[in-house]
Short mmCIF file of C-alpha atoms in Angstrom, two decimals:
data_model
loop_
_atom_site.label_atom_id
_atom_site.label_comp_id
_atom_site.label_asym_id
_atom_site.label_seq_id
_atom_site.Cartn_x
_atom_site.Cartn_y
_atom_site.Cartn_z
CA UNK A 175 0.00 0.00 0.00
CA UNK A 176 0.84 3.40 -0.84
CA UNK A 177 2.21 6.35 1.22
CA UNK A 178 -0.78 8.39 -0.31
CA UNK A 179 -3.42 5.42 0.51
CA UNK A 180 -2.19 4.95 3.86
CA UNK A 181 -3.07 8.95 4.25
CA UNK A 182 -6.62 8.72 2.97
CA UNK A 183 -7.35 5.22 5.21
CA UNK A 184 -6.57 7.51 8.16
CA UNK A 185 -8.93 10.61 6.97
CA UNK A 186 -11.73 8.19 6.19
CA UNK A 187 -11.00 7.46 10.11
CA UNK A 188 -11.75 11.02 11.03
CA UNK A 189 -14.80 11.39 13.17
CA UNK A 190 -17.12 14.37 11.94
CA UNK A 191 -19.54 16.44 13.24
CA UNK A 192 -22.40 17.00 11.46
CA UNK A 193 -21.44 20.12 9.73
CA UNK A 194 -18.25 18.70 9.19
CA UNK A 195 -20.17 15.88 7.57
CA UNK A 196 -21.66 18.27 5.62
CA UNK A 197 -18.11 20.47 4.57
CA UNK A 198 -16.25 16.85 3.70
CA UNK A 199 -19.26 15.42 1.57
CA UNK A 200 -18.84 18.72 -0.10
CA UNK A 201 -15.54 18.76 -0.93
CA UNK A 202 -15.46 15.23 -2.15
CA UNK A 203 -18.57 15.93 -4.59
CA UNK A 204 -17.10 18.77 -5.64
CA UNK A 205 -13.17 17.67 -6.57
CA UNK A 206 -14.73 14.18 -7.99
CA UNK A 207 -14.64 13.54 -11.89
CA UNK A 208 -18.17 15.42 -12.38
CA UNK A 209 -19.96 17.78 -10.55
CA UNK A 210 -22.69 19.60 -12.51
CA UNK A 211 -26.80 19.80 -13.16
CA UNK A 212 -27.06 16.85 -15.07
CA UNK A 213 -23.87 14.51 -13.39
CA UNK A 214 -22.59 13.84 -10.17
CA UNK A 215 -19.54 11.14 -10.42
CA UNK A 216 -16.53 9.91 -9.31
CA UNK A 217 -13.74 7.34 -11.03
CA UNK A 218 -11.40 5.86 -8.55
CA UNK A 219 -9.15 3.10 -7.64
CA UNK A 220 -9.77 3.24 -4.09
CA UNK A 221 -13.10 1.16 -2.83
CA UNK A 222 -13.09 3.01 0.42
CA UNK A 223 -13.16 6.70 -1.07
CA UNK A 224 -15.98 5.07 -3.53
CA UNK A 225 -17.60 4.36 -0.53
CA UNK A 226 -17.24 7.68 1.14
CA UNK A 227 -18.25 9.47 -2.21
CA UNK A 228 -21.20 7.23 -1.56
CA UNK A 229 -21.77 8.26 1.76
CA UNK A 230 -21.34 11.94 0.97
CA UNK A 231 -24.29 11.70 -1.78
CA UNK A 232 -26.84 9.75 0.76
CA UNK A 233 -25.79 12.74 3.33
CA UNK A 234 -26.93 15.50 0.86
CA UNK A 235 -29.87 13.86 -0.80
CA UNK A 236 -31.06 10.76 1.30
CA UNK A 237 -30.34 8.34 -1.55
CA UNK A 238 -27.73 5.74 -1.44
CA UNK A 239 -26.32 4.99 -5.11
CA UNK A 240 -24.79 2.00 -6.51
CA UNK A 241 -20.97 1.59 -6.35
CA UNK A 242 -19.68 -0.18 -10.10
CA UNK A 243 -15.83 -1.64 -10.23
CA UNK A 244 -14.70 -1.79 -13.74
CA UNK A 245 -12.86 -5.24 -15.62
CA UNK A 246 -9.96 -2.40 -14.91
CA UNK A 247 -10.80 -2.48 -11.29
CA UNK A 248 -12.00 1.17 -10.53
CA UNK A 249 -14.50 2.20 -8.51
CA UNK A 250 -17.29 3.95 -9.97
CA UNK A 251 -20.38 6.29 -8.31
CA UNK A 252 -22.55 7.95 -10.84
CA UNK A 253 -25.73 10.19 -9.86
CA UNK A 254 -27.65 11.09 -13.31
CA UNK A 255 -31.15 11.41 -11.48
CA UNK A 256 -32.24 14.91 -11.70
CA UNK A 257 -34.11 15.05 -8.90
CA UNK A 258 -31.18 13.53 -6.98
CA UNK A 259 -28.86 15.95 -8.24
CA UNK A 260 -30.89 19.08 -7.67
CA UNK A 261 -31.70 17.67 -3.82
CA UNK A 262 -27.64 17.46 -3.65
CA UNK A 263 -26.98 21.40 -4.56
CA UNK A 264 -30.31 23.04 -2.44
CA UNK A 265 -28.66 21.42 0.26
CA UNK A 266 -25.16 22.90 -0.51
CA UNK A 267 -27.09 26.16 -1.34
CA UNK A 268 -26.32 25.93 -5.16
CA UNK A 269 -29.97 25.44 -6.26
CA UNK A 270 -30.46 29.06 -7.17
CA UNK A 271 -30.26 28.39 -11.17
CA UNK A 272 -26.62 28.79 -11.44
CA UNK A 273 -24.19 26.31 -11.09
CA UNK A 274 -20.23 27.39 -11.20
CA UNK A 275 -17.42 24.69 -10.46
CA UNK A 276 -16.50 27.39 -7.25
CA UNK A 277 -16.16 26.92 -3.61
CA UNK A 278 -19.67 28.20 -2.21
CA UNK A 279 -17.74 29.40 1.09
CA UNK A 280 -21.36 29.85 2.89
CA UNK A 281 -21.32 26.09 2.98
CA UNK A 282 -18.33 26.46 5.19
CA UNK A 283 -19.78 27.83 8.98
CA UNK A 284 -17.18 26.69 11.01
CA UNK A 285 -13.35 26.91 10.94
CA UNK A 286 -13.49 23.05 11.55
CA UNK A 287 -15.73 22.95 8.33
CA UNK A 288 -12.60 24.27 6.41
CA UNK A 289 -10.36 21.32 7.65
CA UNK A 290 -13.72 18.85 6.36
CA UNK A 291 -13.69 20.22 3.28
CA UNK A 292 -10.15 20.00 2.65
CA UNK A 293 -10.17 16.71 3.67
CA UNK A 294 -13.17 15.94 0.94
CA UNK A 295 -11.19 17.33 -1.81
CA UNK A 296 -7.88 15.35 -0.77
CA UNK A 297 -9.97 11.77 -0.62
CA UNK A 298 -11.32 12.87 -3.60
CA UNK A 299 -8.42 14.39 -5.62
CA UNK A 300 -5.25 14.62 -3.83
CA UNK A 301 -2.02 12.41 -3.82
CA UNK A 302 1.24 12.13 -1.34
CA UNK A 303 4.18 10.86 -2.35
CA UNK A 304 6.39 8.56 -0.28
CA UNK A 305 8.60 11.06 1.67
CA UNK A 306 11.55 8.50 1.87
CA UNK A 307 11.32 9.34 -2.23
CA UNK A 308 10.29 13.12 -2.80
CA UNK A 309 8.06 15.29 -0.70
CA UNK A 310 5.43 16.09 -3.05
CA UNK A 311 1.29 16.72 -2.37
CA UNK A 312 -1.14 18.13 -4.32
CA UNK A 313 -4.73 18.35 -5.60
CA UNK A 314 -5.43 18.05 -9.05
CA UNK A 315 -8.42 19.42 -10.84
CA UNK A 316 -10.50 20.07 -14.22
CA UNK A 317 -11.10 24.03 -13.40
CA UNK A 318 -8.95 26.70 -12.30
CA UNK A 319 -11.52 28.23 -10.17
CA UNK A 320 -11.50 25.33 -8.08
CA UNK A 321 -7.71 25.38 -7.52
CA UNK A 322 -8.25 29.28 -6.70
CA UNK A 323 -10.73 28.89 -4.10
CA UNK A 324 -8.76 25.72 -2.67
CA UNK A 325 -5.76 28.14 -2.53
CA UNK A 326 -7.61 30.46 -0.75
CA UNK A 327 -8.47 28.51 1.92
CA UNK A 328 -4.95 27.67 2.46
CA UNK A 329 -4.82 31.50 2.72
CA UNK A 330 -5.86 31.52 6.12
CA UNK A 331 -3.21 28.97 7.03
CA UNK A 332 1.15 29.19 7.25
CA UNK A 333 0.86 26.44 4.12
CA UNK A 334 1.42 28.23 0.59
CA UNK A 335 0.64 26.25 -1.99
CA UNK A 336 1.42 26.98 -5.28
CA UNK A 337 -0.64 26.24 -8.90
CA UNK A 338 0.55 24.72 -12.37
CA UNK A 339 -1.05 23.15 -15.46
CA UNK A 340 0.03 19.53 -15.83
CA UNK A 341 -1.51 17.46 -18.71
CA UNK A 342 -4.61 19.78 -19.17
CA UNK A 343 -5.86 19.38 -15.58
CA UNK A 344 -5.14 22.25 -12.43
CA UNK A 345 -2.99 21.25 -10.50
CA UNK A 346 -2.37 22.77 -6.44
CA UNK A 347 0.82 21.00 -4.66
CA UNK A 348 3.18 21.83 -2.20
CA UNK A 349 6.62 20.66 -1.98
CA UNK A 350 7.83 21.69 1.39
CA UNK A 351 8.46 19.00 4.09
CA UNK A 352 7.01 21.22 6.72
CA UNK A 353 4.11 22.19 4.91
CA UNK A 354 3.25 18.96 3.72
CA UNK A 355 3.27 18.01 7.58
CA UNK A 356 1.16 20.80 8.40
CA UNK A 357 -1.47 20.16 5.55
CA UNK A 358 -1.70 16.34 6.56
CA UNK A 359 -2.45 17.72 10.29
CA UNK A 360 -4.97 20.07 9.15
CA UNK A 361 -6.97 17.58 7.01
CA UNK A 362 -6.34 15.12 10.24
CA UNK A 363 -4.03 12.67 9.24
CA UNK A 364 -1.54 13.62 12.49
CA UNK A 365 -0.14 9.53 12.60
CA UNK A 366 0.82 10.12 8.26
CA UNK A 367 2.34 13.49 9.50
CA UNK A 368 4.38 11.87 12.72
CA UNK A 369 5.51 9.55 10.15
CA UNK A 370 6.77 12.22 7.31
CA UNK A 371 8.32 13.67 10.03
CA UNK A 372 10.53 10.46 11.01
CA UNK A 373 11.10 9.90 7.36
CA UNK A 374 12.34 13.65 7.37
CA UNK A 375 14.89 13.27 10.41
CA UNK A 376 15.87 10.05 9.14
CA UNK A 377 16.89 11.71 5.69
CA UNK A 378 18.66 14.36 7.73
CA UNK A 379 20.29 11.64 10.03
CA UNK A 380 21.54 9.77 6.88
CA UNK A 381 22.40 12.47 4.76
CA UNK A 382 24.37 13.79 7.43
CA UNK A 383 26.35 10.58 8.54
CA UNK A 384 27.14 10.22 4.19
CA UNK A 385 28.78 13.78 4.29
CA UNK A 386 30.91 12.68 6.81
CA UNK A 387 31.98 9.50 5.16
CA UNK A 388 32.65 11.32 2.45
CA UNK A 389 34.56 14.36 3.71
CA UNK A 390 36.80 11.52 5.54
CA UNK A 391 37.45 9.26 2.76
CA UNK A 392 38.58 12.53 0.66
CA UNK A 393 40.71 13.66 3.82
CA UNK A 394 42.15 9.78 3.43
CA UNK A 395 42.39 10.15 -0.13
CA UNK A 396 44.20 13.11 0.17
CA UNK A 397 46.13 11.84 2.81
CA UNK A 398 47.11 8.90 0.81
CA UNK A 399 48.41 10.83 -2.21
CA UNK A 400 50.51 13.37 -0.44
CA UNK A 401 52.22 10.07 1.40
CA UNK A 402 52.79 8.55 -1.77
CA UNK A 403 54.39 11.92 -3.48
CA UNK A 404 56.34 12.00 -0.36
CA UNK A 405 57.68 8.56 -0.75
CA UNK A 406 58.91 8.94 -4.46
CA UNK A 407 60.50 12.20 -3.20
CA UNK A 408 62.50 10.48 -0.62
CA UNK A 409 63.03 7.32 -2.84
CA UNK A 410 64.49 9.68 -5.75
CA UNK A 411 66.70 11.21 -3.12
CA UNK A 412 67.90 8.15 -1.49
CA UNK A 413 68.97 6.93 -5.42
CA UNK A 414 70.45 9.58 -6.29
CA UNK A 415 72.45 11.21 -3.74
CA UNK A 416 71.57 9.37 -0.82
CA UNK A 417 69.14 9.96 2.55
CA UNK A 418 72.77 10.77 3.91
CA UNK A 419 72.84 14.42 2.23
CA UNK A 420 69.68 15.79 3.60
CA UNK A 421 69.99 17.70 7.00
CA UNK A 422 69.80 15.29 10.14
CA UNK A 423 66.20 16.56 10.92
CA UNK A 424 64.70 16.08 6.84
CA UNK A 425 66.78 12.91 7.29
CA UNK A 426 64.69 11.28 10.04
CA UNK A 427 61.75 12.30 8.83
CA UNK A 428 62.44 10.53 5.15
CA UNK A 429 63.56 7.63 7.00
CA UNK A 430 60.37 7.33 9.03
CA UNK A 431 58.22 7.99 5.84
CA UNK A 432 60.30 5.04 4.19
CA UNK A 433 59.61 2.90 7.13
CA UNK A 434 55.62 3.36 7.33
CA UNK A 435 54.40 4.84 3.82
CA UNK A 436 51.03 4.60 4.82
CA UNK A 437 51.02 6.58 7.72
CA UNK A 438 49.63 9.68 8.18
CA UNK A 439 51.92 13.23 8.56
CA UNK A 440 50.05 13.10 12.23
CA UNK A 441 51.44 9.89 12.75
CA UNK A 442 55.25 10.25 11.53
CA UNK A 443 55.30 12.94 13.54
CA UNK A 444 54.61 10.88 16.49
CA UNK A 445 57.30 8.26 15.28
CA UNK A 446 59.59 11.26 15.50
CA UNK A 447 62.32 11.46 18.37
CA UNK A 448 61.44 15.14 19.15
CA UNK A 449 58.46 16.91 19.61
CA UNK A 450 57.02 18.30 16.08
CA UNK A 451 54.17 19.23 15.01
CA UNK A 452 51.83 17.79 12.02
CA UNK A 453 52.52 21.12 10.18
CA UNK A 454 56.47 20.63 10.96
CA UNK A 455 56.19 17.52 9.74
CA UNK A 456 54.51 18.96 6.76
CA UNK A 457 57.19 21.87 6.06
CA UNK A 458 60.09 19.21 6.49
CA UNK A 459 57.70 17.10 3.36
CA UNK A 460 57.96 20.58 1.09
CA UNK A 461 61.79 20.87 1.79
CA UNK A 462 62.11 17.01 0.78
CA UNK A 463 60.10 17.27 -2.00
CA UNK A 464 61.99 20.38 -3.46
CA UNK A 465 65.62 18.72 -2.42
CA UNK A 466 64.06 16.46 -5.11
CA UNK A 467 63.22 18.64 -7.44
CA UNK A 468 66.76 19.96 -7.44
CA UNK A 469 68.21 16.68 -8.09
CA UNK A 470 65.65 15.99 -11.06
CA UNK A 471 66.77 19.23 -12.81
CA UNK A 472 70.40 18.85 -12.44
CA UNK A 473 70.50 15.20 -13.41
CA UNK A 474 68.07 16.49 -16.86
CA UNK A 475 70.95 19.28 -17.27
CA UNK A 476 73.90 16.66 -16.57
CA UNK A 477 72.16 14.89 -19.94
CA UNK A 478 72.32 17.24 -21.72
#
């Protein structure tokens, strides 16, 4: 099961009141596939939102229509009664002769009506993805007006959704973490927002431990290629003139680099006799390395 299926399971748990009942049934009817004078409808792979559209259509009219699952396997609710249908907007105080595909905000009384109805839309609409993926929700619709009015509602929230066109249809989403927590709250799914949020630290966790990794293994990489320029330094020297004609302190350090070539400067300079520091160590490396350098350029001059 889904991320986004797991979130509408726990809305369909929420416990309205009856205007709530009222707001939710709303917003279902009015994000589903049709919502106009002559068809009421919704197409969806989800039994238990079928069921709820369902619900939301015997609330409004007192009629209890026919769920159909397809040889796809969709569920299907489709009101085509016009009786039924004009029942369903007097109730939601559309039945004045005009029907627009708007948010009739009188429909709204409460401030807990605005969660309902937002709730509606999502069980009838809306998608989550997986936050261990992406964080991604939104609501997608067939009018523009709908996705205006949905926005607005949002208005009197800290969530700021934004609006695109995707594939001809409207489509509202939000894309930050901590909004998509807050929006999950507000519609009532707090256990789906407790879990984005443990996805979220565990993300943080993770992507925090991998920097670290990383920044050490390119410290050791590092590490490992300095130590190895440093060897063929001290190796040239050695071949060609001998450890004996460095100073005694370049001396003991070459020696100790020869000895352990996969230590660390940190850790020759602990090998050390006196006490030096890793950026000693370090300075005595440069002097080897351009000892070498001088030996490289006269033995190319001596050949010519």
């Amino acid at each position: 099961m889904s991320f986004s299926s797991d979130v509408k399971k726990e809305l369909l748990t929420v416990e309205n009141t009856p205007c709530c009942d009222i707001a939710q049934s709303y917003g279902v009817l009015l994000f589903g596939r049709a919502f106009s004078k002559t068809e009421i409808s919704i197409l969806t792979e989800n039994s238990d939102v079928a069921s709820v559209y369902a619900k939301a259509i015997s609330i409004l009219s007192g009629i209890s229509p026919d769920i159909s699952i397809s040889d796809a396997g969709n569920f299907s609710v489709n009101v085509t009664d016009r009786k039924v249908i004009s029942t369903i907007l007097e109730n939601l105080g559309l039945g004045d002769g005009t029907l627009k595909k708007r948010v009739n905000f009188a429909v709204l009384g409460s401030e807990c009506c605005f969660s309902a109805f937002i709730r509606g839309a999502f069980l009838a609409c809306g998608t989550v993805t997986d936050p261990a993926k992406e964080y991604h929700l939104e609501f997608s619709s067939s009018s523009r007006g709908l996705c205006e009015d949905l926005i607005k509602i949002f208005d009197e929230t800290d969530i700021e959704p934004k609006c695109t066109v995707r594939n001809g249809s409207y489509v509202v989403y939000i894309k930050k973490s901590s909004e998509i927590e807050d929006t999950l709250s507000f519609m009532g799914a707090t256990e789906s927002s407790m879990s984005l949020m443990g996805a979220k630290m565990y993300k943080d966790v993770r992507n925090t431990v991998n920097r670290r990794v990383n920044f050490e293994n390119a410290n050791l990489a590092r590490s490992a290629n300095a130590a190895a320029r440093q060897y063929e330094a001290i190796c040239f020297i050695r071949d060609s003139a001998g450890l004996d004609s460095l100073p005694d302190e370049l001396r003991l350090t070459a020696q100790a680099r020869l000895n352990a070539p996969e230590l660390s400067s940190a850790e020759i300079a602990a090998m050390l006799p006196e006490k030096i520091s890793v950026s000693g160590v370090n300075h005595r490396f440069r002097r080897i390395a351009e000892t070498a350098d001088r030996l490289r350029k006269k033995k190319e001059k001596s050949k010519d």
